mmCIF file of C-alpha atoms in Angstrom:
data_model
loop_
_atom_site.group_PDB
_atom_site.id
_atom_site.type_symbol
_atom_site.label_atom_id
_atom_site.label_comp_id
_atom_site.label_asym_id
_atom_site.label_seq_id
_atom_site.Cartn_x
_atom_site.Cartn_y
_atom_site.Cartn_z
ATOM 1 C CA MET N 107 3.631 -52.674 -46.573
ATOM 2 C CA THR N 108 3.881 -50.783 -50.360
ATOM 3 C CA ALA N 109 6.461 -47.291 -49.728
ATOM 4 C CA LYS N 110 5.770 -44.070 -49.978
ATOM 5 C CA ILE N 111 7.326 -43.039 -53.542
ATOM 6 C CA ILE N 112 9.960 -39.978 -52.935
ATOM 7 C CA ASP N 113 8.861 -37.945 -56.217
ATOM 8 C CA GLY N 114 12.472 -36.225 -56.763
ATOM 9 C CA LYS N 115 10.900 -34.975 -60.199
ATOM 10 C CA ALA N 116 8.385 -32.956 -58.018
ATOM 11 C CA PHE N 117 10.855 -31.702 -54.762
ATOM 12 C CA ALA N 118 13.093 -30.639 -57.281
ATOM 13 C CA ALA N 119 10.348 -28.131 -59.566
ATOM 14 C CA THR N 120 9.646 -26.796 -55.699
ATOM 15 C CA ILE N 121 13.232 -26.173 -55.368
ATOM 16 C CA ARG N 122 14.001 -24.412 -58.716
ATOM 17 C CA GLU N 123 10.655 -22.315 -57.689
ATOM 18 C CA LYS N 124 12.474 -21.439 -54.492
ATOM 19 C CA VAL N 125 15.830 -20.224 -56.444
ATOM 20 C CA ALA N 126 13.451 -18.482 -58.992
ATOM 21 C CA GLY N 127 12.276 -16.425 -55.817
ATOM 22 C CA HIS N 128 15.281 -15.980 -54.807
ATOM 23 C CA VAL N 129 17.229 -14.774 -58.041
ATOM 24 C CA ALA N 130 13.994 -12.430 -58.623
ATOM 25 C CA ARG N 131 14.529 -10.567 -55.482
ATOM 26 C CA LEU N 132 18.464 -10.282 -55.956
ATOM 27 C CA LYS N 133 17.868 -8.747 -59.368
ATOM 28 C CA GLU N 134 15.093 -6.214 -57.761
ATOM 29 C CA GLU N 135 16.955 -5.712 -54.192
ATOM 30 C CA HIS N 136 20.220 -5.531 -55.071
ATOM 31 C CA GLY N 137 20.428 -5.400 -58.934
ATOM 32 C CA ILE N 138 22.586 -8.502 -58.762
ATOM 33 C CA THR N 139 22.005 -11.692 -61.257
ATOM 34 C CA PRO N 140 23.803 -15.034 -59.906
ATOM 35 C CA GLY N 141 25.858 -16.437 -63.046
ATOM 36 C CA LEU N 142 26.573 -20.010 -63.370
ATOM 37 C CA ALA N 143 30.118 -20.635 -65.670
ATOM 38 C CA VAL N 144 29.826 -24.455 -67.022
ATOM 39 C CA VAL N 145 32.992 -26.023 -68.382
ATOM 40 C CA LEU N 146 32.957 -29.211 -70.720
ATOM 41 C CA VAL N 147 36.286 -30.549 -72.044
ATOM 42 C CA GLY N 148 35.917 -32.906 -74.767
ATOM 43 C CA GLU N 149 33.200 -34.563 -76.621
ATOM 44 C CA ASP N 150 31.667 -37.026 -73.997
ATOM 45 C CA PRO N 151 27.824 -37.571 -75.414
ATOM 46 C CA ALA N 152 26.314 -38.128 -71.378
ATOM 47 C CA SER N 153 28.701 -34.729 -70.003
ATOM 48 C CA GLN N 154 27.024 -33.158 -73.329
ATOM 49 C CA VAL N 155 23.389 -33.789 -71.917
ATOM 50 C CA TYR N 156 24.244 -32.959 -68.641
ATOM 51 C CA VAL N 157 25.316 -29.766 -69.297
ATOM 52 C CA ARG N 158 23.042 -28.701 -71.875
ATOM 53 C CA SER N 159 20.172 -29.455 -69.210
ATOM 54 C CA LYS N 160 22.179 -27.278 -66.642
ATOM 55 C CA GLY N 161 22.140 -24.101 -69.307
ATOM 56 C CA LYS N 162 18.613 -24.439 -69.675
ATOM 57 C CA GLN N 163 17.592 -24.792 -66.168
ATOM 58 C CA THR N 164 19.943 -22.001 -65.228
ATOM 59 C CA VAL N 165 18.140 -19.605 -67.412
ATOM 60 C CA GLU N 166 14.620 -20.903 -66.691
ATOM 61 C CA VAL N 167 15.127 -19.739 -62.806
ATOM 62 C CA GLY N 168 16.245 -16.520 -64.215
ATOM 63 C CA MET N 169 20.271 -16.592 -63.593
ATOM 64 C CA ASN N 170 23.271 -16.248 -66.159
ATOM 65 C CA SER N 171 24.585 -19.145 -68.079
ATOM 66 C CA PHE N 172 28.428 -19.334 -68.988
ATOM 67 C CA GLU N 173 29.151 -22.174 -71.351
ATOM 68 C CA HIS N 174 32.653 -23.012 -72.473
ATOM 69 C CA LYS N 175 32.960 -25.725 -74.306
ATOM 70 C CA LEU N 176 36.653 -27.009 -75.164
ATOM 71 C CA ASP N 177 38.635 -29.357 -77.382
ATOM 72 C CA ALA N 178 39.096 -32.853 -75.564
ATOM 73 C CA ASP N 179 42.954 -32.400 -76.767
ATOM 74 C CA THR N 180 42.816 -28.687 -74.659
ATOM 75 C CA SER N 181 45.885 -28.400 -72.558
ATOM 76 C CA GLU N 182 46.335 -28.847 -68.929
ATOM 77 C CA ALA N 183 47.649 -24.874 -68.616
ATOM 78 C CA ASP N 184 44.916 -23.819 -71.066
ATOM 79 C CA LEU N 185 42.423 -25.232 -69.143
ATOM 80 C CA LEU N 186 43.862 -23.232 -65.919
ATOM 81 C CA ALA N 187 44.288 -20.376 -67.235
ATOM 82 C CA LEU N 188 40.124 -20.724 -68.166
ATOM 83 C CA ILE N 189 39.524 -21.471 -64.461
ATOM 84 C CA ASP N 190 41.631 -18.555 -63.426
ATOM 85 C CA LYS N 191 39.444 -16.141 -65.671
ATOM 86 C CA LEU N 192 36.480 -17.281 -64.350
ATOM 87 C CA ASN N 193 37.593 -17.179 -60.774
ATOM 88 C CA ASN N 194 38.346 -13.609 -61.430
ATOM 89 C CA ASP N 195 35.158 -12.482 -62.901
ATOM 90 C CA ASP N 196 32.677 -10.981 -60.645
ATOM 91 C CA SER N 197 29.873 -12.116 -62.776
ATOM 92 C CA VAL N 198 30.621 -15.665 -62.550
ATOM 93 C CA HIS N 199 29.558 -16.785 -59.235
ATOM 94 C CA GLY N 200 29.553 -20.511 -59.538
ATOM 95 C CA ILE N 201 32.372 -22.479 -61.700
ATOM 96 C CA LEU N 202 31.211 -26.394 -62.489
ATOM 97 C CA VAL N 203 34.278 -28.422 -64.455
ATOM 98 C CA GLN N 204 32.178 -31.129 -65.720
ATOM 99 C CA LEU N 205 33.588 -34.791 -65.618
ATOM 100 C CA PRO N 206 34.837 -36.783 -66.316
ATOM 101 C CA LEU N 207 37.881 -35.113 -67.768
ATOM 102 C CA PRO N 208 40.318 -36.582 -70.467
ATOM 103 C CA LYS N 209 42.678 -38.205 -69.360
ATOM 104 C CA HIS N 210 45.531 -36.444 -69.364
ATOM 105 C CA LEU N 211 44.113 -33.673 -67.255
ATOM 106 C CA ASP N 212 44.310 -34.146 -63.734
ATOM 107 C CA GLU N 213 40.956 -33.557 -62.101
ATOM 108 C CA ASP N 214 41.911 -32.748 -58.599
ATOM 109 C CA LEU N 215 44.425 -30.273 -59.925
ATOM 110 C CA VAL N 216 41.570 -28.823 -62.013
ATOM 111 C CA ILE N 217 38.769 -28.525 -59.576
ATOM 112 C CA ASN N 218 41.031 -27.399 -56.712
ATOM 113 C CA SER N 219 42.044 -24.421 -59.106
ATOM 114 C CA ILE N 220 38.347 -23.531 -58.643
ATOM 115 C CA SER N 221 38.186 -20.455 -56.285
ATOM 116 C CA PRO N 222 36.745 -22.732 -52.931
ATOM 117 C CA GLU N 223 33.613 -19.717 -53.087
ATOM 118 C CA LYS N 224 32.737 -20.520 -56.453
ATOM 119 C CA ASP N 225 33.092 -24.455 -56.353
ATOM 120 C CA VAL N 226 29.391 -25.266 -56.714
ATOM 121 C CA ASP N 227 30.392 -28.690 -56.948
ATOM 122 C CA GLY N 228 31.675 -28.883 -53.417
ATOM 123 C CA PHE N 229 34.530 -30.797 -54.478
ATOM 124 C CA HIS N 230 37.135 -29.033 -53.630
ATOM 125 C CA ILE N 231 39.507 -29.950 -50.337
ATOM 126 C CA SER N 232 38.473 -27.155 -48.508
ATOM 127 C CA ASN N 233 35.027 -27.336 -48.865
ATOM 128 C CA VAL N 234 35.627 -31.219 -47.715
ATOM 129 C CA GLY N 235 37.455 -30.166 -45.016
ATOM 130 C CA LEU N 236 35.140 -27.867 -43.774
ATOM 131 C CA LEU N 237 32.168 -29.705 -44.231
ATOM 132 C CA GLY N 238 33.986 -32.709 -42.709
ATOM 133 C CA THR N 239 34.704 -29.983 -39.321
ATOM 134 C CA GLY N 240 31.024 -29.090 -39.341
ATOM 135 C CA GLN N 241 32.290 -25.431 -40.467
ATOM 136 C CA LYS N 242 30.171 -23.686 -43.235
ATOM 137 C CA SER N 243 30.987 -24.668 -46.795
ATOM 138 C CA MET N 244 29.759 -25.249 -50.339
ATOM 139 C CA VAL N 245 28.109 -28.994 -50.032
ATOM 140 C CA PRO N 246 28.024 -32.021 -52.897
ATOM 141 C CA CYS N 247 24.497 -31.203 -55.071
ATOM 142 C CA THR N 248 23.655 -34.915 -54.757
ATOM 143 C CA PRO N 249 24.116 -35.265 -50.921
ATOM 144 C CA LEU N 250 22.596 -31.884 -50.446
ATOM 145 C CA GLY N 251 19.539 -33.059 -52.430
ATOM 146 C CA SER N 252 19.363 -36.564 -51.141
ATOM 147 C CA LEU N 253 19.274 -34.875 -47.549
ATOM 148 C CA MET N 254 16.598 -32.060 -48.382
ATOM 149 C CA MET N 255 14.444 -35.390 -49.279
ATOM 150 C CA LEU N 256 15.051 -36.988 -46.206
ATOM 151 C CA ARG N 257 14.234 -33.960 -44.393
ATOM 152 C CA ASP N 258 11.212 -32.973 -46.182
ATOM 153 C CA HIS N 259 9.984 -36.321 -45.217
ATOM 154 C CA HIS N 260 11.048 -37.368 -41.558
ATOM 155 C CA GLY N 261 11.406 -33.485 -40.727
ATOM 156 C CA SER N 262 14.025 -34.375 -37.774
ATOM 157 C CA LEU N 263 16.584 -37.176 -38.195
ATOM 158 C CA SER N 264 17.713 -36.770 -34.920
ATOM 159 C CA GLY N 265 18.694 -40.150 -33.401
ATOM 160 C CA MET N 266 17.751 -42.039 -36.576
ATOM 161 C CA ASN N 267 20.322 -45.187 -37.462
ATOM 162 C CA ALA N 268 21.640 -44.384 -41.169
ATOM 163 C CA VAL N 269 23.940 -46.544 -43.145
ATOM 164 C CA VAL N 270 25.155 -45.025 -46.529
ATOM 165 C CA ILE N 271 26.564 -47.709 -48.558
ATOM 166 C CA GLY N 272 29.483 -46.574 -50.840
ATOM 167 C CA ARG N 273 32.218 -44.148 -49.821
ATOM 168 C CA SER N 274 32.920 -42.130 -52.564
ATOM 169 C CA ASN N 275 34.666 -38.529 -52.228
ATOM 170 C CA ILE N 276 31.238 -37.447 -54.431
ATOM 171 C CA VAL N 277 28.567 -39.084 -52.549
ATOM 172 C CA GLY N 278 29.451 -41.465 -49.938
ATOM 173 C CA LYS N 279 31.669 -39.590 -47.661
ATOM 174 C CA PRO N 280 29.623 -36.371 -47.827
ATOM 175 C CA MET N 281 26.245 -37.595 -47.032
ATOM 176 C CA ALA N 282 27.728 -39.288 -44.163
ATOM 177 C CA GLN N 283 28.921 -35.898 -42.475
ATOM 178 C CA LEU N 284 25.488 -34.431 -43.728
ATOM 179 C CA LEU N 285 23.921 -37.113 -41.988
ATOM 180 C CA LEU N 286 26.151 -36.773 -38.852
ATOM 181 C CA GLY N 287 25.227 -32.994 -38.913
ATOM 182 C CA ASP N 288 21.578 -33.889 -38.910
ATOM 183 C CA SER N 289 22.277 -36.003 -35.528
ATOM 184 C CA CYS N 290 21.866 -39.274 -36.923
ATOM 185 C CA THR N 291 23.914 -42.439 -35.723
ATOM 186 C CA VAL N 292 26.317 -43.302 -39.427
ATOM 187 C CA THR N 293 27.629 -46.416 -40.912
ATOM 188 C CA ILE N 294 29.535 -46.247 -43.608
ATOM 189 C CA ALA N 295 29.690 -49.208 -45.766
ATOM 190 C CA HIS N 296 30.834 -50.767 -48.871
ATOM 191 C CA SER N 297 30.865 -53.679 -51.288
ATOM 192 C CA ARG N 298 33.973 -55.037 -48.518
ATOM 193 C CA THR N 299 31.822 -54.556 -44.722
ATOM 194 C CA LYS N 300 31.151 -57.887 -43.521
ATOM 195 C CA ASP N 301 27.794 -58.891 -43.131
ATOM 196 C CA LEU N 302 26.354 -56.280 -45.148
ATOM 197 C CA ALA N 303 23.133 -57.470 -45.770
ATOM 198 C CA GLU N 304 22.640 -57.567 -41.408
ATOM 199 C CA VAL N 305 24.374 -54.065 -41.438
ATOM 200 C CA VAL N 306 22.038 -52.572 -44.099
ATOM 201 C CA ARG N 307 18.849 -54.093 -41.957
ATOM 202 C CA ARG N 308 19.433 -52.166 -38.683
ATOM 203 C CA ALA N 309 19.243 -48.845 -40.508
ATOM 204 C CA ASP N 310 16.010 -46.321 -39.853
ATOM 205 C CA ILE N 311 17.587 -44.639 -43.533
ATOM 206 C CA VAL N 312 19.788 -46.133 -46.310
ATOM 207 C CA VAL N 313 21.423 -44.520 -48.886
ATOM 208 C CA ALA N 314 22.934 -46.682 -51.598
ATOM 209 C CA ALA N 315 25.417 -44.878 -53.416
ATOM 210 C CA VAL N 316 27.658 -47.543 -54.598
ATOM 211 C CA GLY N 317 27.280 -47.828 -58.504
ATOM 212 C CA ARG N 318 26.393 -51.297 -58.438
ATOM 213 C CA PRO N 319 23.111 -52.476 -60.023
ATOM 214 C CA GLU N 320 20.259 -53.386 -58.082
ATOM 215 C CA MET N 321 22.653 -54.843 -55.402
ATOM 216 C CA VAL N 322 20.322 -54.126 -52.466
ATOM 217 C CA PRO N 323 17.517 -56.559 -52.323
ATOM 218 C CA GLY N 324 14.592 -55.915 -50.377
ATOM 219 C CA ASP N 325 15.236 -58.706 -48.231
ATOM 220 C CA TRP N 326 17.904 -56.186 -46.548
ATOM 221 C CA ILE N 327 15.340 -53.567 -45.943
ATOM 222 C CA LYS N 328 13.876 -53.251 -42.779
ATOM 223 C CA ASP N 329 10.587 -52.547 -42.130
ATOM 224 C CA GLY N 330 9.610 -49.403 -42.494
ATOM 225 C CA ALA N 331 12.993 -47.462 -43.386
ATOM 226 C CA THR N 332 13.449 -45.016 -45.927
ATOM 227 C CA VAL N 333 15.368 -45.488 -49.192
ATOM 228 C CA ILE N 334 17.257 -43.017 -50.740
ATOM 229 C CA ASP N 335 18.703 -44.454 -54.119
ATOM 230 C CA VAL N 336 21.583 -42.652 -55.675
ATOM 231 C CA GLY N 337 22.799 -45.186 -58.435
ATOM 232 C CA ILE N 338 22.104 -44.807 -62.349
ATOM 233 C CA ASN N 339 23.086 -47.438 -63.585
ATOM 234 C CA ARG N 340 21.940 -48.857 -67.551
ATOM 235 C CA ILE N 341 21.427 -52.522 -68.267
ATOM 236 C CA GLU N 342 19.604 -54.610 -70.518
ATOM 237 C CA ARG N 343 16.594 -56.073 -69.892
ATOM 238 C CA ASP N 344 13.882 -58.167 -71.836
ATOM 239 C CA GLY N 345 15.864 -56.410 -74.968
ATOM 240 C CA LYS N 346 15.735 -52.832 -73.634
ATOM 241 C CA ASN N 347 18.481 -50.276 -72.113
ATOM 242 C CA VAL N 348 16.672 -49.522 -68.472
ATOM 243 C CA LEU N 349 17.895 -47.487 -65.568
ATOM 244 C CA VAL N 350 18.360 -48.639 -62.443
ATOM 245 C CA GLY N 351 19.286 -47.876 -59.487
ATOM 246 C CA ASP N 352 21.676 -49.671 -56.412
ATOM 247 C CA VAL N 353 18.557 -51.181 -54.931
ATOM 248 C CA ASP N 354 16.445 -53.264 -56.309
ATOM 249 C CA PHE N 355 13.105 -51.395 -56.280
ATOM 250 C CA ALA N 356 10.647 -53.864 -56.959
ATOM 251 C CA SER N 357 11.399 -55.798 -53.743
ATOM 252 C CA ALA N 358 12.324 -52.973 -51.733
ATOM 253 C CA LYS N 359 9.006 -51.127 -51.945
ATOM 254 C CA GLU N 360 7.306 -54.337 -50.873
ATOM 255 C CA VAL N 361 9.146 -53.032 -47.594
ATOM 256 C CA ALA N 362 10.600 -49.899 -47.153
ATOM 257 C CA GLY N 363 8.486 -47.272 -45.460
ATOM 258 C CA ALA N 364 9.513 -44.584 -48.630
ATOM 259 C CA ILE N 365 11.836 -44.644 -51.145
ATOM 260 C CA THR N 366 12.830 -42.808 -54.384
ATOM 261 C CA PRO N 367 12.554 -44.621 -57.869
ATOM 262 C CA VAL N 368 14.898 -44.779 -60.881
ATOM 263 C CA PRO N 369 14.546 -42.470 -62.909
ATOM 264 C CA GLY N 370 13.268 -39.773 -61.154
ATOM 265 C CA GLY N 371 14.432 -39.616 -57.648
ATOM 266 C CA VAL N 372 17.517 -38.003 -56.800
ATOM 267 C CA GLY N 373 18.841 -37.412 -59.943
ATOM 268 C CA PRO N 374 16.367 -34.131 -61.145
ATOM 269 C CA MET N 375 17.608 -32.951 -57.689
ATOM 270 C CA THR N 376 21.557 -32.663 -58.297
ATOM 271 C CA ILE N 377 20.654 -29.833 -60.923
ATOM 272 C CA ALA N 378 18.109 -27.919 -58.587
ATOM 273 C CA CYS N 379 20.746 -28.113 -55.941
ATOM 274 C CA LEU N 380 23.361 -26.880 -58.103
ATOM 275 C CA LEU N 381 21.435 -24.162 -58.913
ATOM 276 C CA ALA N 382 20.732 -23.792 -55.321
ATOM 277 C CA ASN N 383 24.344 -23.692 -54.658
ATOM 278 C CA THR N 384 25.128 -21.027 -56.870
ATOM 279 C CA VAL N 385 22.669 -18.670 -55.441
ATOM 280 C CA THR N 386 23.988 -19.541 -52.148
ATOM 281 C CA ALA N 387 27.359 -18.364 -53.358
ATOM 282 C CA CYS N 388 25.711 -15.486 -54.947
ATOM 283 C CA CYS N 389 24.797 -14.311 -52.105
ATOM 284 C CA ARG N 390 27.817 -15.132 -49.422
ATOM 285 C CA SER N 391 30.038 -12.972 -52.462
ATOM 286 C CA ASN N 392 27.915 -10.380 -51.809
ATOM 287 C CA ASP N 393 27.770 -10.334 -47.651
ATOM 288 C CA LEU N 394 23.267 -11.016 -48.200
ATOM 289 C CA SER N 395 22.076 -13.741 -46.141
ATOM 290 C CA GLU N 396 21.736 -16.888 -47.204
ATOM 291 C CA PRO N 397 18.420 -18.156 -49.221
ATOM 292 C CA GLU N 398 16.547 -20.128 -46.467
ATOM 293 C CA GLY N 399 15.864 -23.621 -47.531
ATOM 294 C CA LEU N 400 18.190 -24.247 -50.029
ATOM 295 C CA THR N 401 21.625 -24.996 -48.248
ATOM 296 C CA ALA N 402 22.294 -27.622 -45.673
#
């Protein structure tokens, strides 16, 4: 068996098309333009790339993009004052503070200062609690994108056995909650799980989000299982720097039924879902129907 490759780049393009359609209707029917504000503190090279890409894609789907670039030594008080200003700006429907922050800033304090309704990253403690109790929330972008791809491939996920490898607040835990919401039987595993290979071999769905390059070999994968590889790891191979996932793609694709590649799998879906969350936040703040196909 050779797995079907789940093309995240192509899927993300369809999500952006849906977002653009919803944005156009919001403008035409209600005179509203969704707005996304991104705050970057410091000059981390990877963060700068992400912010540029987010800004470009925001504009391409017809939304307003507000970028705030602050010096690395910006005080916590000044950053919180900016967030407070954005919280009270009716033209801003989504706020994202690019992580990681410089070490002198308290990430939890900063994230939880964002209005939960504008927290398009889904990291605010209120959104975490709402998601965990099955209520309407803003959903973290990477798990949301992963769920969309799984639904697209399988249709219903009800009754499937899913293993999430990784227990981070950003991916692992919310991913498990979303899978539970779709009636999967869910196991959260991690690097210290006993007999991890056997746990993974029982799974119909494997979501790898542990942050270790190629940690999951193909012989851990059940025949025909669907593998969502969230990992993005830069390693040296044959004298070159290459990106690899948390799953050994070469061996896993020989047994899996479907698999996401790295790069080109989950990664493109993250920004697409950020745009989707901004439209959702805009609709909710204006008491309008939520956009179909863009939420959990």
